[in-house]
């Protein structure tokens, strides 16, 4: 029976996102080109979304650049962001929604399990809700699986948590 296990997850730390948004708003209010653009960035923690608004498309692009810079500094993976379409608002202003990834979608989880099974390593991989649990008797084999998954690109950011040895 397998004694060692770890979880493959895809999570974004919302407090870090909140801090990055505060820093970005500070910079936007001080930047000359964005000073009177009525730009805003709001975090909707319940729906895992960031709401952006600005005077026009070019200023919105500048706001996104500032936000992405702050997110990268706080080690929030940009792969975990999904950009919605631009929504024209009153006047020439525009809005955009960014969805934050929380959990691994089922089709990506299946891809991860298939990649592990194709590697022929002696491990069990099981999808449990929005994470993939990988277990094995041998810790070195688990390390090999982590390396395998780090080297593969699934289009989402993955972290390895809950590393247990018994």
mmCIF file of C-alpha atoms in Angstrom:
data_model
loop_
_atom_site.group_PDB
_atom_site.id
_atom_site.type_symbol
_atom_site.label_atom_id
_atom_site.label_comp_id
_atom_site.label_asym_id
_atom_site.label_seq_id
_atom_site.Cartn_x
_atom_site.Cartn_y
_atom_site.Cartn_z
ATOM 1 C CA UNK A 1 0.000 0.000 0.000
ATOM 2 C CA UNK A 2 1.345 3.471 -0.889
ATOM 3 C CA UNK A 3 2.707 5.369 2.106
ATOM 4 C CA UNK A 4 3.857 8.654 0.571
ATOM 5 C CA UNK A 5 1.715 11.174 -1.290
ATOM 6 C CA UNK A 6 1.402 14.748 -2.495
ATOM 7 C CA UNK A 7 -1.311 16.860 -4.120
ATOM 8 C CA UNK A 8 -1.100 18.680 -7.439
ATOM 9 C CA UNK A 9 -3.147 21.874 -7.094
ATOM 10 C CA UNK A 10 -3.664 25.142 -8.926
ATOM 11 C CA UNK A 11 -4.429 27.975 -6.532
ATOM 12 C CA UNK A 12 -3.920 31.698 -6.458
ATOM 13 C CA UNK A 13 -3.345 33.330 -3.083
ATOM 14 C CA UNK A 14 -6.102 35.956 -2.846
ATOM 15 C CA UNK A 15 -4.368 38.025 -0.123
ATOM 16 C CA UNK A 16 -1.356 38.408 -2.444
ATOM 17 C CA UNK A 17 -3.675 39.462 -5.282
ATOM 18 C CA UNK A 18 -5.284 42.014 -2.961
ATOM 19 C CA UNK A 19 -1.887 43.431 -2.014
ATOM 20 C CA UNK A 20 -0.824 43.610 -5.670
ATOM 21 C CA UNK A 21 -4.060 45.465 -6.539
ATOM 22 C CA UNK A 22 -3.454 48.008 -3.756
ATOM 23 C CA UNK A 23 0.088 48.620 -5.009
ATOM 24 C CA UNK A 24 -1.104 48.897 -8.618
ATOM 25 C CA UNK A 25 -3.814 51.415 -7.664
ATOM 26 C CA UNK A 26 -1.207 53.524 -5.840
ATOM 27 C CA UNK A 27 1.005 53.565 -8.938
ATOM 28 C CA UNK A 28 -1.937 54.320 -11.257
ATOM 29 C CA UNK A 29 -2.955 57.320 -9.144
ATOM 30 C CA UNK A 30 0.598 58.678 -9.295
ATOM 31 C CA UNK A 31 1.379 58.034 -12.959
ATOM 32 C CA UNK A 32 1.043 61.092 -15.156
ATOM 33 C CA UNK A 33 -0.474 59.259 -18.134
ATOM 34 C CA UNK A 34 -3.114 57.546 -15.958
ATOM 35 C CA UNK A 35 -3.827 60.326 -13.450
ATOM 36 C CA UNK A 36 -7.272 61.460 -14.716
ATOM 37 C CA UNK A 37 -8.217 58.221 -16.477
ATOM 38 C CA UNK A 38 -10.747 57.188 -13.788
ATOM 39 C CA UNK A 39 -9.062 53.773 -13.770
ATOM 40 C CA UNK A 40 -9.988 51.257 -11.121
ATOM 41 C CA UNK A 41 -9.078 47.706 -10.114
ATOM 42 C CA UNK A 42 -11.374 45.763 -7.799
ATOM 43 C CA UNK A 43 -11.040 42.271 -6.387
ATOM 44 C CA UNK A 44 -14.206 40.207 -6.062
ATOM 45 C CA UNK A 45 -12.963 37.453 -3.714
ATOM 46 C CA UNK A 46 -16.259 35.572 -3.656
ATOM 47 C CA UNK A 47 -16.342 35.053 -7.455
ATOM 48 C CA UNK A 48 -12.517 34.937 -7.819
ATOM 49 C CA UNK A 49 -12.515 37.824 -10.293
ATOM 50 C CA UNK A 50 -10.659 41.112 -10.780
ATOM 51 C CA UNK A 51 -12.704 43.935 -12.306
ATOM 52 C CA UNK A 52 -10.802 46.556 -14.307
ATOM 53 C CA UNK A 53 -12.169 49.853 -15.606
ATOM 54 C CA UNK A 54 -10.520 52.765 -17.429
ATOM 55 C CA UNK A 55 -11.216 55.737 -19.713
ATOM 56 C CA UNK A 56 -10.254 53.934 -22.933
ATOM 57 C CA UNK A 57 -8.650 50.783 -24.316
ATOM 58 C CA UNK A 58 -5.080 52.149 -24.287
ATOM 59 C CA UNK A 59 -5.296 53.243 -20.661
ATOM 60 C CA UNK A 60 -6.834 49.875 -19.745
ATOM 61 C CA UNK A 61 -3.844 48.138 -21.372
ATOM 62 C CA UNK A 62 -1.513 50.313 -19.271
ATOM 63 C CA UNK A 63 -3.517 49.427 -16.134
ATOM 64 C CA UNK A 64 -3.198 45.706 -16.979
ATOM 65 C CA UNK A 65 0.582 46.091 -17.452
ATOM 66 C CA UNK A 66 0.916 47.788 -14.055
ATOM 67 C CA UNK A 67 -1.245 45.102 -12.396
ATOM 68 C CA UNK A 68 0.682 42.217 -14.021
ATOM 69 C CA UNK A 69 3.971 43.758 -12.886
ATOM 70 C CA UNK A 70 2.736 43.935 -9.294
ATOM 71 C CA UNK A 71 1.338 40.368 -9.449
ATOM 72 C CA UNK A 72 4.677 39.008 -10.709
ATOM 73 C CA UNK A 73 6.547 40.789 -7.892
ATOM 74 C CA UNK A 74 4.233 39.100 -5.385
ATOM 75 C CA UNK A 75 4.801 35.703 -7.047
ATOM 76 C CA UNK A 76 1.222 35.342 -8.301
ATOM 77 C CA UNK A 77 1.343 33.180 -11.469
ATOM 78 C CA UNK A 78 0.016 35.015 -14.552
ATOM 79 C CA UNK A 79 -0.957 31.619 -16.004
ATOM 80 C CA UNK A 80 -3.750 31.566 -13.440
ATOM 81 C CA UNK A 81 -5.433 34.637 -14.975
ATOM 82 C CA UNK A 82 -8.096 34.366 -17.666
ATOM 83 C CA UNK A 83 -8.933 37.635 -19.402
ATOM 84 C CA UNK A 84 -12.534 38.330 -20.357
ATOM 85 C CA UNK A 85 -13.619 40.439 -23.335
ATOM 86 C CA UNK A 86 -13.540 44.238 -23.312
ATOM 87 C CA UNK A 87 -16.925 45.692 -22.391
ATOM 88 C CA UNK A 88 -17.636 49.232 -23.641
ATOM 89 C CA UNK A 89 -19.209 51.392 -20.912
ATOM 90 C CA UNK A 90 -20.603 54.909 -20.605
ATOM 91 C CA UNK A 91 -18.774 57.428 -22.785
ATOM 92 C CA UNK A 92 -15.611 55.916 -24.227
ATOM 93 C CA UNK A 93 -14.732 54.028 -21.033
ATOM 94 C CA UNK A 94 -14.133 50.283 -21.039
ATOM 95 C CA UNK A 95 -14.279 47.465 -18.490
ATOM 96 C CA UNK A 96 -12.695 44.039 -18.368
ATOM 97 C CA UNK A 97 -12.998 41.044 -16.095
ATOM 98 C CA UNK A 98 -10.110 38.775 -15.160
ATOM 99 C CA UNK A 99 -10.972 35.358 -13.706
ATOM 100 C CA UNK A 100 -8.606 33.853 -11.147
ATOM 101 C CA UNK A 101 -8.013 30.136 -11.375
ATOM 102 C CA UNK A 102 -8.872 28.194 -8.236
ATOM 103 C CA UNK A 103 -8.541 24.448 -8.594
ATOM 104 C CA UNK A 104 -7.655 22.275 -11.557
ATOM 105 C CA UNK A 105 -10.398 21.924 -14.208
ATOM 106 C CA UNK A 106 -11.428 18.290 -14.769
ATOM 107 C CA UNK A 107 -10.034 18.085 -18.337
ATOM 108 C CA UNK A 108 -6.632 19.401 -17.151
ATOM 109 C CA UNK A 109 -6.707 16.947 -14.215
ATOM 110 C CA UNK A 110 -7.269 14.089 -16.692
ATOM 111 C CA UNK A 111 -4.319 15.377 -18.763
ATOM 112 C CA UNK A 112 -2.104 15.367 -15.658
ATOM 113 C CA UNK A 113 -3.174 11.811 -14.701
ATOM 114 C CA UNK A 114 -2.592 10.618 -18.296
ATOM 115 C CA UNK A 115 0.899 12.191 -18.304
ATOM 116 C CA UNK A 116 1.738 10.409 -15.027
ATOM 117 C CA UNK A 117 0.389 7.057 -16.267
ATOM 118 C CA UNK A 118 2.275 7.381 -19.587
ATOM 119 C CA UNK A 119 5.532 7.886 -17.662
ATOM 120 C CA UNK A 120 5.284 4.243 -16.427
ATOM 121 C CA UNK A 121 6.433 5.290 -12.943
ATOM 122 C CA UNK A 122 5.129 3.138 -10.097
ATOM 123 C CA UNK A 123 2.637 5.646 -8.664
ATOM 124 C CA UNK A 124 -1.113 5.975 -8.311
ATOM 125 C CA UNK A 125 -2.722 9.219 -9.487
ATOM 126 C CA UNK A 126 -6.319 9.998 -8.553
ATOM 127 C CA UNK A 127 -8.508 13.011 -9.277
ATOM 128 C CA UNK A 128 -10.095 14.261 -6.047
ATOM 129 C CA UNK A 129 -12.359 17.215 -6.715
ATOM 130 C CA UNK A 130 -10.192 20.068 -7.989
ATOM 131 C CA UNK A 131 -6.823 18.455 -7.195
ATOM 132 C CA UNK A 132 -4.837 15.383 -8.231
ATOM 133 C CA UNK A 133 -3.396 13.182 -5.475
ATOM 134 C CA UNK A 134 -0.294 11.200 -6.378
ATOM 135 C CA UNK A 135 0.850 8.405 -4.071
ATOM 136 C CA UNK A 136 3.649 5.854 -4.068
ATOM 137 C CA UNK A 137 5.729 3.715 -1.741
ATOM 138 C CA UNK A 138 8.950 5.373 -2.834
ATOM 139 C CA UNK A 139 9.671 9.056 -2.124
ATOM 140 C CA UNK A 140 12.196 9.245 -4.960
ATOM 141 C CA UNK A 141 9.507 8.176 -7.423
ATOM 142 C CA UNK A 142 7.290 11.016 -6.160
ATOM 143 C CA UNK A 143 10.175 13.431 -6.730
ATOM 144 C CA UNK A 144 10.446 12.107 -10.298
ATOM 145 C CA UNK A 145 6.721 12.741 -10.825
ATOM 146 C CA UNK A 146 7.080 16.321 -9.528
ATOM 147 C CA UNK A 147 9.960 16.918 -11.959
ATOM 148 C CA UNK A 148 7.949 15.363 -14.808
ATOM 149 C CA UNK A 149 4.969 17.633 -14.100
ATOM 150 C CA UNK A 150 7.150 20.745 -13.679
ATOM 151 C CA UNK A 151 8.692 20.135 -17.100
ATOM 152 C CA UNK A 152 5.297 19.619 -18.773
ATOM 153 C CA UNK A 153 3.106 22.575 -19.745
ATOM 154 C CA UNK A 154 -0.586 22.050 -19.046
ATOM 155 C CA UNK A 155 -1.543 25.678 -19.725
ATOM 156 C CA UNK A 156 -2.215 26.231 -16.032
ATOM 157 C CA UNK A 157 0.033 26.950 -13.086
ATOM 158 C CA UNK A 158 0.468 23.933 -10.819
ATOM 159 C CA UNK A 159 1.784 23.715 -7.274
ATOM 160 C CA UNK A 160 2.683 20.686 -5.217
ATOM 161 C CA UNK A 161 1.295 20.654 -1.695
ATOM 162 C CA UNK A 162 0.516 18.323 1.183
ATOM 163 C CA UNK A 163 3.701 16.284 0.692
ATOM 164 C CA UNK A 164 3.270 13.462 3.195
ATOM 165 C CA UNK A 165 5.557 10.649 4.184
ATOM 166 C CA UNK A 166 4.439 7.968 6.577
#
